Coordinates of C-alpha atoms in Angstrom, one line a residue:
Chain U
M296 CA -32.4 -23.2 0.7
A297 CA -34.9 -20.6 -0.5
P298 CA -36.9 -18.9 2.3
I299 CA -40.6 -19.7 2.8
Y300 CA -42.8 -16.8 1.8
L301 CA -45.6 -16.4 4.3
T302 CA -47.6 -13.4 3.1
G303 CA -51.1 -14.6 2.2
D304 CA -50.4 -18.2 3.3
K305 CA -52.8 -18.7 6.2
S306 CA -51.8 -22.3 7.0
G307 CA -48.1 -21.5 6.6
I308 CA -48.4 -18.5 9.0
S309 CA -50.2 -20.7 11.6
E310 CA -47.5 -23.3 11.4
F311 CA -44.8 -20.7 11.7
I312 CA -46.4 -19.1 14.8
N313 CA -47.0 -22.5 16.4
K314 CA -43.4 -23.5 15.9
F315 CA -41.9 -20.8 18.2
D316 CA -42.4 -19.8 21.8
I317 CA -40.2 -16.7 21.7
F318 CA -39.9 -13.9 19.1
L319 CA -36.9 -11.6 19.1
F320 CA -37.8 -8.3 17.4
D321 CA -35.6 -5.8 15.7
C322 CA -37.5 -2.5 15.9
D323 CA -36.6 0.1 13.3
G324 CA -37.6 -1.1 9.9
V325 CA -39.8 -3.8 11.4
L326 CA -42.2 -2.1 13.8
W327 CA -41.7 1.4 12.6
S328 CA -39.6 3.6 10.3
G329 CA -38.2 6.7 11.9
D330 CA -41.1 8.2 13.8
H331 CA -43.8 6.4 11.8
I332 CA -45.3 3.2 13.2
F333 CA -46.3 0.7 10.5
P334 CA -50.1 -0.1 10.4
G335 CA -50.9 -3.4 12.1
T336 CA -47.8 -3.4 14.3
V337 CA -49.7 -3.2 17.6
E338 CA -52.3 -5.8 16.5
T339 CA -49.6 -8.3 15.4
L340 CA -47.8 -8.0 18.7
E341 CA -51.1 -8.5 20.5
L342 CA -51.9 -11.6 18.4
L343 CA -48.6 -13.1 19.4
R344 CA -49.1 -12.3 23.0
S345 CA -52.6 -13.7 23.0
K346 CA -51.1 -17.0 21.8
G347 CA -48.8 -16.9 24.9
K348 CA -45.6 -16.0 22.9
K349 CA -42.8 -14.2 24.7
I350 CA -41.6 -11.1 22.9
I351 CA -38.2 -9.5 23.2
F352 CA -37.3 -6.2 21.6
V353 CA -33.6 -6.4 20.6
T354 CA -31.9 -3.1 19.5
N355 CA -28.4 -1.9 18.8
N356 CA -29.4 1.5 20.0
S357 CA -26.7 2.3 22.6
T358 CA -27.8 5.8 23.7
K359 CA -30.9 4.6 25.5
S360 CA -31.3 2.5 28.7
R361 CA -34.0 -0.2 28.7
S362 CA -36.2 2.2 30.5
D363 CA -35.6 5.0 28.0
Y364 CA -36.3 2.6 25.2
Q365 CA -39.5 1.4 26.7
K366 CA -40.6 5.1 26.8
K367 CA -39.9 5.3 23.1
L368 CA -42.0 2.1 22.5
I369 CA -44.8 3.5 24.5
S370 CA -44.6 6.9 22.7
M371 CA -44.9 5.0 19.4
G372 CA -48.0 3.4 20.8
I373 CA -46.5 0.0 21.4
P374 CA -47.5 -1.7 24.7
S375 CA -44.4 -3.1 26.3
N376 CA -42.5 -3.5 29.6
V377 CA -38.9 -2.9 30.5
D378 CA -38.2 -6.6 30.9
E379 CA -39.0 -7.2 27.3
I380 CA -36.2 -4.9 26.1
F381 CA -32.7 -5.8 25.3
A382 CA -30.5 -2.9 24.0
S383 CA -26.8 -2.9 23.3
A384 CA -26.0 -0.6 26.3
Y385 CA -27.6 -3.2 28.6
S386 CA -26.0 -6.0 26.8
S387 CA -22.6 -4.3 27.4
A388 CA -23.3 -3.8 31.1
I389 CA -24.3 -7.5 31.4
Y390 CA -21.2 -8.6 29.6
I391 CA -18.9 -6.5 31.8
A392 CA -20.5 -7.4 35.1
R393 CA -21.4 -11.0 34.6
I394 CA -19.1 -12.4 31.9
L395 CA -15.9 -10.4 31.8
K396 CA -15.8 -9.8 35.6
L397 CA -12.3 -8.1 35.7
P398 CA -10.9 -8.3 39.2
A399 CA -11.1 -5.0 41.3
P400 CA -9.6 -2.4 41.5
K401 CA -8.6 -2.3 37.8
N402 CA -12.1 -2.9 36.5
K403 CA -13.4 0.7 35.9
V404 CA -14.9 1.6 32.5
F405 CA -14.0 4.6 30.4
V406 CA -17.2 5.4 28.5
L407 CA -17.5 7.0 25.1
G408 CA -21.3 7.3 24.9
E409 CA -24.5 8.7 26.2
S410 CA -26.5 8.4 29.4
G411 CA -28.2 5.1 28.4
I412 CA -24.8 3.3 28.9
E413 CA -24.3 5.0 32.2
T414 CA -27.7 4.0 33.5
E415 CA -27.2 0.3 32.5
L416 CA -23.6 0.2 34.0
K417 CA -25.0 1.6 37.3
S418 CA -27.8 -1.0 37.2
E419 CA -25.1 -3.7 37.2
G420 CA -22.9 -1.9 39.8
V421 CA -20.1 -1.2 37.3
E422 CA -17.9 1.8 38.1
F423 CA -17.2 4.2 35.2
I424 CA -15.7 7.6 34.2
G425 CA -16.2 9.6 31.0
G426 CA -19.6 9.3 29.4
T427 CA -21.7 12.4 29.9
D428 CA -19.3 14.0 32.4
P429 CA -19.1 17.7 31.4
A430 CA -15.4 17.6 32.3
Y431 CA -14.7 15.8 29.0
R432 CA -17.0 18.0 26.9
R433 CA -14.4 20.6 26.0
D434 CA -11.3 21.4 23.9
I435 CA -8.0 19.7 24.6
T436 CA -5.4 21.8 26.3
P437 CA -1.6 21.7 26.4
E438 CA -2.0 20.4 30.0
D439 CA -4.2 17.6 28.7
Y440 CA -1.5 16.4 26.2
K441 CA 1.0 16.3 29.0
G442 CA -1.2 14.7 31.6
I443 CA -2.7 12.1 29.2
A444 CA 0.8 11.2 28.0
D445 CA 2.5 10.9 31.4
G446 CA -0.6 9.3 32.9
S447 CA -1.2 11.9 35.6
L448 CA -4.6 12.8 34.2
L449 CA -5.6 9.1 33.8
D450 CA -7.4 6.9 36.2
E451 CA -5.1 4.0 36.8
N452 CA -8.1 1.8 37.7
V453 CA -9.6 1.9 34.2
G454 CA -9.4 -1.6 32.7
I455 CA -12.1 -1.3 30.0
V456 CA -12.9 1.2 27.3
L457 CA -16.5 0.9 26.2
V458 CA -17.5 2.8 23.0
G459 CA -21.1 3.4 21.9
L460 CA -22.8 6.2 20.0
D461 CA -21.6 9.5 21.5
F462 CA -23.2 12.6 20.1
H463 CA -20.6 14.5 22.1
V464 CA -17.5 12.8 20.8
N465 CA -14.5 15.0 20.7
Y466 CA -10.7 15.0 20.4
L467 CA -10.2 15.0 24.2
K468 CA -12.3 11.9 24.7
L469 CA -10.7 10.0 21.8
S470 CA -7.2 10.9 23.2
H471 CA -8.2 9.5 26.6
A472 CA -9.7 6.4 25.1
Y473 CA -6.7 5.8 22.9
Q474 CA -4.3 6.1 25.9
Y475 CA -6.3 3.7 28.0
L476 CA -6.2 1.2 25.2
A477 CA -2.5 1.7 24.6
R478 CA -2.0 0.9 28.3
G479 CA -3.8 -2.4 28.0
A480 CA -7.5 -1.7 28.7
K481 CA -10.0 -4.1 27.1
F482 CA -11.7 -2.7 24.0
L483 CA -15.5 -3.1 24.0
A484 CA -18.1 -1.6 21.7
T485 CA -21.9 -1.5 22.2
N486 CA -22.2 -2.1 18.5
T487 CA -20.3 -1.2 15.4
D488 CA -23.0 0.0 13.0
S489 CA -21.2 2.7 10.9
I490 CA -24.4 4.5 10.1
L491 CA -27.5 5.5 12.0
P492 CA -30.7 5.7 9.8
S493 CA -32.6 8.9 10.6
N494 CA -34.8 11.3 8.6
H495 CA -34.7 9.1 5.5
T496 CA -30.9 9.4 5.4
F497 CA -27.9 8.4 7.5
F498 CA -26.0 10.0 10.3
P499 CA -22.8 8.7 12.1
G500 CA -23.5 5.5 14.0
A501 CA -21.7 4.0 17.0
G502 CA -19.2 2.4 14.6
S503 CA -18.1 5.9 13.6
I504 CA -17.0 6.6 17.2
S505 CA -15.0 3.4 17.6
I506 CA -13.4 3.3 14.1
P507 CA -10.7 6.0 14.9
L508 CA -9.6 3.9 17.9
I509 CA -9.5 0.7 15.8
N510 CA -7.5 2.5 13.2
M511 CA -5.1 3.9 15.8
T512 CA -4.5 0.7 17.8
G513 CA -4.9 -2.0 15.2
Q514 CA -7.3 -3.7 17.7
Q515 CA -10.9 -4.8 17.0
P516 CA -13.3 -4.3 19.9
T517 CA -15.6 -7.0 21.3
A518 CA -19.0 -5.9 20.0
L519 CA -22.0 -6.4 22.2
G520 CA -24.7 -5.6 19.7
K521 CA -26.2 -7.6 16.8
P522 CA -24.8 -9.6 15.0
S523 CA -22.3 -10.3 17.8
Q524 CA -23.0 -13.6 19.6
A525 CA -21.9 -11.9 22.8
M526 CA -25.3 -10.2 22.7
M527 CA -27.1 -13.5 22.0
D528 CA -25.3 -15.1 24.9
A529 CA -26.4 -12.3 27.2
I530 CA -30.0 -12.6 26.0
E531 CA -30.0 -16.3 26.6
G532 CA -28.3 -15.8 30.0
K533 CA -31.1 -13.5 31.0
F534 CA -34.2 -15.1 29.6
L535 CA -33.1 -18.8 29.8
F536 CA -34.8 -20.3 26.8
D537 CA -34.2 -23.1 24.3
R538 CA -32.8 -21.5 21.2
K539 CA -34.7 -23.9 19.0
T540 CA -37.9 -22.4 20.2
A541 CA -36.9 -18.8 19.3
C542 CA -37.2 -16.8 16.1
M543 CA -35.4 -13.6 15.2
I544 CA -37.5 -11.1 13.2
G545 CA -35.7 -8.3 11.4
D546 CA -35.2 -6.2 8.3
R547 CA -31.4 -6.5 7.8
L548 CA -29.7 -9.6 6.6
D549 CA -26.2 -8.7 7.8
T550 CA -27.3 -7.9 11.4
D551 CA -30.7 -9.3 12.3
V552 CA -30.9 -12.5 10.2
R553 CA -27.2 -13.3 10.6
F554 CA -27.6 -12.8 14.3
G555 CA -30.4 -15.4 14.4
I556 CA -28.6 -17.9 12.1
E557 CA -25.2 -17.7 13.9
G558 CA -27.1 -17.9 17.2
K559 CA -28.6 -21.2 16.0
L560 CA -32.1 -20.0 16.7
G561 CA -35.0 -22.2 15.5
G562 CA -35.8 -19.7 12.8
T563 CA -35.4 -16.3 11.2
L564 CA -38.0 -14.1 9.6
A565 CA -37.1 -11.2 7.3
V566 CA -39.5 -8.3 6.6
L567 CA -39.3 -6.1 3.5
T568 CA -40.2 -2.8 5.2
G569 CA -36.6 -1.8 6.0
V570 CA -33.1 -2.0 4.6
T571 CA -32.9 -5.4 2.9
K572 CA -34.5 -6.2 -0.5
K573 CA -35.6 -9.7 -1.6
S574 CA -33.0 -9.6 -4.4
E575 CA -30.2 -9.7 -1.8
W576 CA -30.9 -13.2 -0.6
E577 CA -32.0 -14.3 -4.1
A578 CA -28.6 -13.4 -5.5
D579 CA -26.2 -16.2 -6.4
G580 CA -24.0 -17.1 -3.4
A581 CA -26.0 -15.0 -1.0
A582 CA -24.2 -15.5 2.4
V583 CA -27.2 -14.9 4.6
V584 CA -30.7 -16.3 3.8
P585 CA -33.6 -16.1 6.2
A586 CA -35.8 -19.1 6.8
Y587 CA -39.0 -17.2 6.3
Y588 CA -40.1 -13.8 4.9
V589 CA -43.1 -11.6 4.7
D590 CA -43.7 -8.3 2.9
R591 CA -44.6 -6.7 6.2
L592 CA -44.8 -7.7 9.8
S593 CA -48.6 -7.3 9.9
D594 CA -49.0 -10.0 7.2
L595 CA -48.6 -12.4 10.2
R596 CA -52.1 -11.6 11.1
G597 CA -53.1 -13.9 8.2
Chain K
M772 CA 19.5 -4.1 -2.5
A773 CA 20.9 -3.2 1.0
P774 CA 21.2 0.5 1.7
I775 CA 24.5 2.2 1.9
Y776 CA 25.5 3.1 5.5
L777 CA 27.1 6.6 5.5
T778 CA 27.8 7.2 9.2
G779 CA 31.6 7.7 9.5
D780 CA 32.2 7.2 5.8
K781 CA 33.7 10.5 4.7
S782 CA 34.1 9.7 1.0
G783 CA 30.7 8.1 0.9
I784 CA 29.1 11.2 2.4
S785 CA 30.8 13.5 0.0
E786 CA 29.7 11.4 -3.0
F787 CA 26.1 11.3 -1.6
I788 CA 25.9 15.1 -1.1
N789 CA 27.5 15.7 -4.6
K790 CA 25.0 13.4 -6.2
F791 CA 21.9 15.6 -5.4
D792 CA 20.8 19.2 -5.9
I793 CA 17.7 19.1 -3.8
F794 CA 17.0 17.6 -0.4
L795 CA 13.4 17.0 0.7
F796 CA 13.3 16.8 4.5
D797 CA 10.8 15.2 6.8
C798 CA 10.9 17.2 10.0
D799 CA 9.8 15.4 13.2
G800 CA 12.1 12.5 13.9
V801 CA 14.8 13.9 11.5
L802 CA 15.4 17.5 12.6
W803 CA 13.8 17.3 16.0
S804 CA 11.7 15.1 18.3
G805 CA 8.8 16.8 19.9
D806 CA 10.1 20.1 21.2
H807 CA 13.7 19.0 21.3
I808 CA 16.0 19.8 18.3
F809 CA 18.7 17.2 17.6
P810 CA 22.3 18.4 18.1
G811 CA 23.9 19.3 14.7
T812 CA 20.6 19.9 12.9
V813 CA 21.3 23.6 12.2
E814 CA 24.9 22.9 11.2
T815 CA 24.0 20.1 8.8
L816 CA 21.4 22.3 7.0
E817 CA 24.0 25.1 6.8
L818 CA 26.5 22.7 5.3
L819 CA 24.0 21.7 2.6
R820 CA 23.1 25.3 1.9
S821 CA 26.8 26.3 1.7
K822 CA 27.2 23.7 -1.0
G823 CA 24.3 25.3 -3.0
K824 CA 21.8 22.6 -2.2
K825 CA 18.1 23.4 -2.3
I826 CA 16.2 22.4 0.9
I827 CA 12.5 21.7 1.1
F828 CA 10.7 20.9 4.4
V829 CA 7.9 18.4 3.6
T830 CA 5.4 17.8 6.4
N831 CA 2.1 16.0 6.7
N832 CA 1.1 18.5 9.4
S833 CA -2.3 19.8 8.2
T834 CA -3.1 22.2 11.0
K835 CA -0.5 24.7 10.1
S836 CA -0.1 27.0 7.0
R837 CA 3.4 27.4 5.5
S838 CA 3.8 30.6 7.4
D839 CA 2.7 29.0 10.7
Y840 CA 5.1 26.1 10.1
Q841 CA 8.0 28.5 9.3
K842 CA 7.4 30.1 12.7
K843 CA 7.7 26.7 14.2
L844 CA 11.0 26.0 12.4
I845 CA 12.3 29.4 13.6
S846 CA 11.2 28.7 17.2
M847 CA 13.1 25.5 17.0
G848 CA 16.2 27.5 16.0
I849 CA 16.1 26.4 12.3
P850 CA 16.8 29.2 9.8
S851 CA 14.2 28.8 7.0
N852 CA 11.9 30.7 4.7
V853 CA 8.3 30.2 3.8
D854 CA 9.1 29.1 0.3
E855 CA 11.1 26.2 1.5
I856 CA 8.0 24.7 3.3
F857 CA 5.6 22.2 1.8
A858 CA 2.8 21.1 4.2
S859 CA -0.2 18.9 3.5
A860 CA -2.6 21.9 3.9
Y861 CA -0.8 23.7 1.2
S862 CA -0.5 20.6 -0.9
S863 CA -4.3 20.2 -0.7
A864 CA -5.0 23.8 -1.7
I865 CA -2.7 23.5 -4.7
Y866 CA -4.4 20.2 -5.7
I867 CA -7.9 21.8 -5.5
A868 CA -7.0 25.0 -7.2
R869 CA -4.6 23.9 -9.9
I870 CA -5.2 20.2 -10.6
L871 CA -8.8 19.3 -9.7
K872 CA -10.2 22.7 -10.9
L873 CA -13.9 21.9 -10.4
P874 CA -16.1 24.3 -12.5
A875 CA -17.9 27.1 -10.6
P876 CA -20.3 27.4 -8.8
K877 CA -20.2 23.8 -7.4
N878 CA -16.5 24.0 -6.3
K879 CA -16.8 25.1 -2.7
V880 CA -15.0 23.1 -0.1
F881 CA -16.4 21.8 3.2
V882 CA -13.4 21.7 5.6
L883 CA -12.9 19.5 8.6
G884 CA -9.7 21.0 10.0
E885 CA -8.0 23.9 11.5
S886 CA -6.9 27.4 10.4
G887 CA -3.8 26.2 8.5
I888 CA -6.1 24.7 5.8
E889 CA -8.2 27.8 5.7
T890 CA -5.1 30.0 5.2
E891 CA -3.8 27.9 2.4
L892 CA -7.2 27.7 0.6
K893 CA -7.5 31.5 0.8
S894 CA -4.0 31.8 -0.6
E895 CA -5.2 29.9 -3.6
G896 CA -8.5 31.7 -3.9
V897 CA -10.6 28.6 -3.0
E898 CA -14.0 29.2 -1.3
F899 CA -14.8 27.1 1.7
I900 CA -17.2 26.6 4.6
G901 CA -16.8 24.7 7.9
G902 CA -13.3 24.7 9.3
T903 CA -12.9 26.9 12.3
D904 CA -16.4 28.5 11.9
P905 CA -17.8 28.6 15.4
A906 CA -21.3 27.9 13.9
Y907 CA -20.1 24.2 13.6
R908 CA -18.5 24.0 17.1
R909 CA -21.6 22.9 19.0
D910 CA -24.0 20.0 19.7
I911 CA -26.3 18.7 17.0
T912 CA -30.0 19.7 17.4
P913 CA -33.2 18.2 16.1
E914 CA -33.3 21.0 13.5
D915 CA -29.9 20.0 12.3
Y916 CA -31.0 16.4 11.7
K917 CA -33.9 17.7 9.6
G918 CA -32.1 20.4 7.8
I919 CA -29.0 18.2 7.0
A920 CA -31.3 15.4 5.8
D921 CA -33.5 17.5 3.6
G922 CA -30.6 19.7 2.4
S923 CA -32.0 23.0 3.6
L924 CA -29.0 23.5 6.0
L925 CA -26.5 22.4 3.3
D926 CA -24.6 24.7 0.8
E927 CA -25.5 23.4 -2.6
N928 CA -22.3 24.7 -4.0
V929 CA -20.1 22.3 -2.0
G930 CA -18.4 20.0 -4.4
I931 CA -15.5 18.9 -2.2
V932 CA -15.0 17.6 1.4
L933 CA -11.4 18.2 2.6
V934 CA -10.5 16.4 5.9
G935 CA -7.4 17.2 7.9
L936 CA -6.6 17.0 11.6
D937 CA -9.4 18.8 13.4
F938 CA -8.9 19.3 17.1
H939 CA -12.6 20.4 17.2
V940 CA -14.1 17.4 15.4
N941 CA -17.7 16.7 16.5
Y942 CA -20.9 14.9 15.5
L943 CA -22.4 17.9 13.8
K944 CA -19.3 18.3 11.5
L945 CA -19.2 14.6 10.7
S946 CA -22.9 14.7 9.9
H947 CA -22.4 17.6 7.4
A948 CA -19.3 16.0 5.8
Y949 CA -21.1 12.6 5.4
Q950 CA -24.1 14.3 3.8
Y951 CA -22.0 16.2 1.3
L952 CA -20.2 13.0 0.4
A953 CA -23.4 11.1 0.0
R954 CA -24.6 13.8 -2.4
G955 CA -21.5 13.3 -4.6
A956 CA -18.8 15.7 -3.2
K957 CA -15.2 14.7 -3.9
F958 CA -13.5 13.2 -0.9
L959 CA -10.0 14.6 -0.2
A960 CA -7.8 14.2 2.9
T961 CA -4.7 16.3 3.7
N962 CA -3.1 13.1 4.9
T963 CA -4.3 9.9 6.5
D964 CA -1.9 9.3 9.4
S965 CA -3.9 7.5 12.0
I966 CA -1.7 8.8 14.9
L967 CA 0.0 12.0 15.8
P968 CA 3.3 11.6 17.8
S969 CA 3.4 14.0 20.7
N970 CA 4.8 14.0 24.2
H971 CA 6.5 10.6 23.6
T972 CA 3.2 8.9 22.9
F973 CA 0.4 9.2 20.3
F974 CA -2.7 11.3 19.9
P975 CA -5.4 11.0 17.1
G976 CA -4.0 12.0 13.7
A977 CA -5.7 13.4 10.6
G978 CA -6.6 9.8 9.6
S979 CA -8.7 9.6 12.8
I980 CA -10.9 12.4 11.5
S981 CA -11.5 10.9 8.0
I982 CA -11.8 7.2 9.0
P983 CA -15.5 7.5 10.2
L984 CA -16.4 9.0 6.8
I985 CA -14.5 6.2 5.0
N986 CA -16.3 3.7 7.1
M987 CA -19.7 5.3 6.5
T988 CA -19.4 5.9 2.7
G989 CA -17.1 3.0 1.7
Q990 CA -15.1 5.6 -0.3
Q991 CA -11.4 6.2 0.1
P992 CA -10.3 9.9 0.0
T993 CA -7.5 11.2 -2.3
A994 CA -4.8 11.9 0.2
L995 CA -2.5 14.9 -0.4
G996 CA 0.2 14.1 2.1
K997 CA 3.1 11.7 2.1
P998 CA 3.3 9.0 0.8
S999 CA 0.6 10.1 -1.7
Q1000 CA 2.2 11.0 -5.1
A1001 CA -0.4 13.8 -5.4
M1002 CA 1.9 15.6 -3.0
M1003 CA 5.0 14.8 -5.0
D1004 CA 3.3 16.1 -8.1
A1005 CA 2.4 19.3 -6.3
I1006 CA 6.0 19.7 -5.0
E1007 CA 7.4 19.1 -8.5
G1008 CA 4.8 21.5 -10.0
K1009 CA 5.9 24.2 -7.7
F1010 CA 9.7 23.8 -7.6
L1011 CA 10.2 22.4 -11.1
F1012 CA 13.2 20.1 -10.7
D1013 CA 14.5 16.9 -12.2
R1014 CA 13.5 14.1 -9.8
K1015 CA 16.8 12.3 -10.4
T1016 CA 18.6 15.2 -8.7
A1017 CA 16.4 15.0 -5.5
C1018 CA 16.8 13.0 -2.3
M1019 CA 14.1 12.4 0.3
I1020 CA 15.3 12.3 3.9
G1021 CA 13.1 10.8 6.5
D1022 CA 12.7 8.6 9.6
R1023 CA 9.7 6.5 8.4
L1024 CA 9.8 3.8 5.8
D1025 CA 6.1 3.7 5.1
T1026 CA 5.7 7.4 4.5
D1027 CA 9.0 9.2 3.8
V1028 CA 11.1 6.5 2.1
R1029 CA 8.1 5.1 0.3
F1030 CA 7.2 8.6 -0.8
G1031 CA 10.7 9.1 -2.4
I1032 CA 10.9 5.7 -4.0
E1033 CA 7.4 5.8 -5.5
G1034 CA 8.1 9.4 -6.6
K1035 CA 11.2 8.0 -8.5
L1036 CA 13.5 10.5 -6.8
G1037 CA 17.3 10.0 -7.3
G1038 CA 17.6 8.7 -3.8
T1039 CA 16.3 8.2 -0.3
L1040 CA 18.1 8.5 3.0
A1041 CA 16.7 7.0 6.3
V1042 CA 17.7 8.3 9.7
L1043 CA 17.5 6.2 12.8
T1044 CA 16.3 9.0 15.2
G1045 CA 12.6 8.5 14.7
V1046 CA 10.1 5.8 14.1
T1047 CA 11.9 3.3 11.9
K1048 CA 14.4 0.7 13.1
K1049 CA 17.1 -0.7 10.9
S1050 CA 15.7 -4.2 11.5
E1051 CA 12.6 -3.2 9.5
W1052 CA 14.4 -3.0 6.2
E1053 CA 16.8 -5.8 7.0
A1054 CA 13.8 -8.2 7.5
D1055 CA 13.2 -10.7 4.8
G1056 CA 10.9 -9.4 2.1
A1057 CA 11.0 -5.8 3.4
A1058 CA 8.8 -3.9 1.0
V1059 CA 10.5 -0.5 1.4
V1060 CA 14.3 -0.2 1.6
P1061 CA 16.1 3.2 1.6
A1062 CA 19.1 3.8 -0.7
Y1063 CA 21.2 5.2 2.1
Y1064 CA 21.0 5.5 5.9
V1065 CA 22.8 7.3 8.7
D1066 CA 22.4 6.9 12.5
R1067 CA 21.5 10.6 12.7
L1068 CA 21.2 13.5 10.3
S1069 CA 24.2 15.3 11.7
D1070 CA 26.4 12.3 10.6
L1071 CA 26.3 14.0 7.2
R1072 CA 28.8 16.5 8.5
G1073 CA 31.3 13.7 8.2

């Protein structure tokens, strides 16, 4: 079914807003692009809040904790609080602590990622090694090869390898992660986006850190970011809402809109200020089609 | 057709050896395993040489130049000379200088790899950047993001990205490599082995360095190692022989034996001292079957 175009349709917008209690927002490409907030973003969020709507910011960003991410929202001029933020690092911590619940002592996490993951694992009481530990930020040595291979340099209590975006990825960390996986650790990824949009081009995303391990082991990780439904389950588990009353708003068909449709939310709204073009869902046999779309988020102000 | 089993078959061995003038040898798993040379390796090579056979050591190892690799052979106790060695770094240099021949000035190579690649590129007079340059062995900075994105930190004469095994891979190098590819550089890989056997287990191979770029760009590199026929073409171009008189000896069906079959060599011989088990080619519908096999290389002494 073709999506309903809301831009300029006052009664359609009013009906749309009234239909939902909760709006899940993707951020980059919806609220801002890079470091540039879109005009009307703040006013649109205020409008929704004034009507009693619950707002949740859902991001695959794995390098930031919720608190880091809230600082980013504030720095962009967007009023928000930590409890409104759901990022893939937090999603991963929730999944490990509340869903996977591996029995101690073999439930430690080897982290390939930045401090945001560490903060969220700590907040859920999950033990971890790796991450930003300077001991792993160096070249591999002959002693490492030997000790990784024979296990003497490994932590036998590691039962999980969690891979997010790691700006300090190196051969030593990949060697450790591979060896834990080869010895049976569960393979988790905060998200598997191959690219990270930045400065109007792309840089390596979290998926660029996990793909060598996928290629080496032949295993796929359980991904905890959009469009993985493990993230939706974690969001629902935290906020306890009726999915029919929720709408996902995003700029990407293959992550945001798909996330909402597969999560059986009441609706999905695409905006045209990011990655996806209208022609993509208008194409014959388009796999993912939003329920609604607007040219830009601020069109919801009517 | 089932392969001919030569172990213990004196007349079969004699016929096999007489049939070929040139033997292409894979090394690890055939001549040695790790740091341990197999008994009889030296004597078998001597036997072949005494019968006037030409020997070529063919390796996907991309971190070593031919000269480095000869030192390794000598250190293992294997008499050899540099001209008998064909490694994927050399194969790549030959391909770039003699086959691809991009017109100057946009023919510089951005290297993700170690000094072996640099040595071989220099030997063929190919200009390059990256590689072991300490300027790339550091964390990415905000200035890097900006300069990589707007091109001010890029070398506009880079027309090729060559990816081998890089023990110093990092986010900065991957970001540069991606940006050159996004701007149209040719994508080459010394080889695409996902894993590197070492210390009786596996570490990340050259394919672990290129896979993030494959995942980001959706492009496949031209691979210059086994089983790629670009490597066979380069070997033939250098040694000028009749393929019907050559036999590939190796331990892996999917690289060595496949390399020989697809290269239309006169024969292939599998040894059982490495990765492949006999059951693999005996399985129904096995895609790759060697022409001959022995339990171990030294069985060729009869």
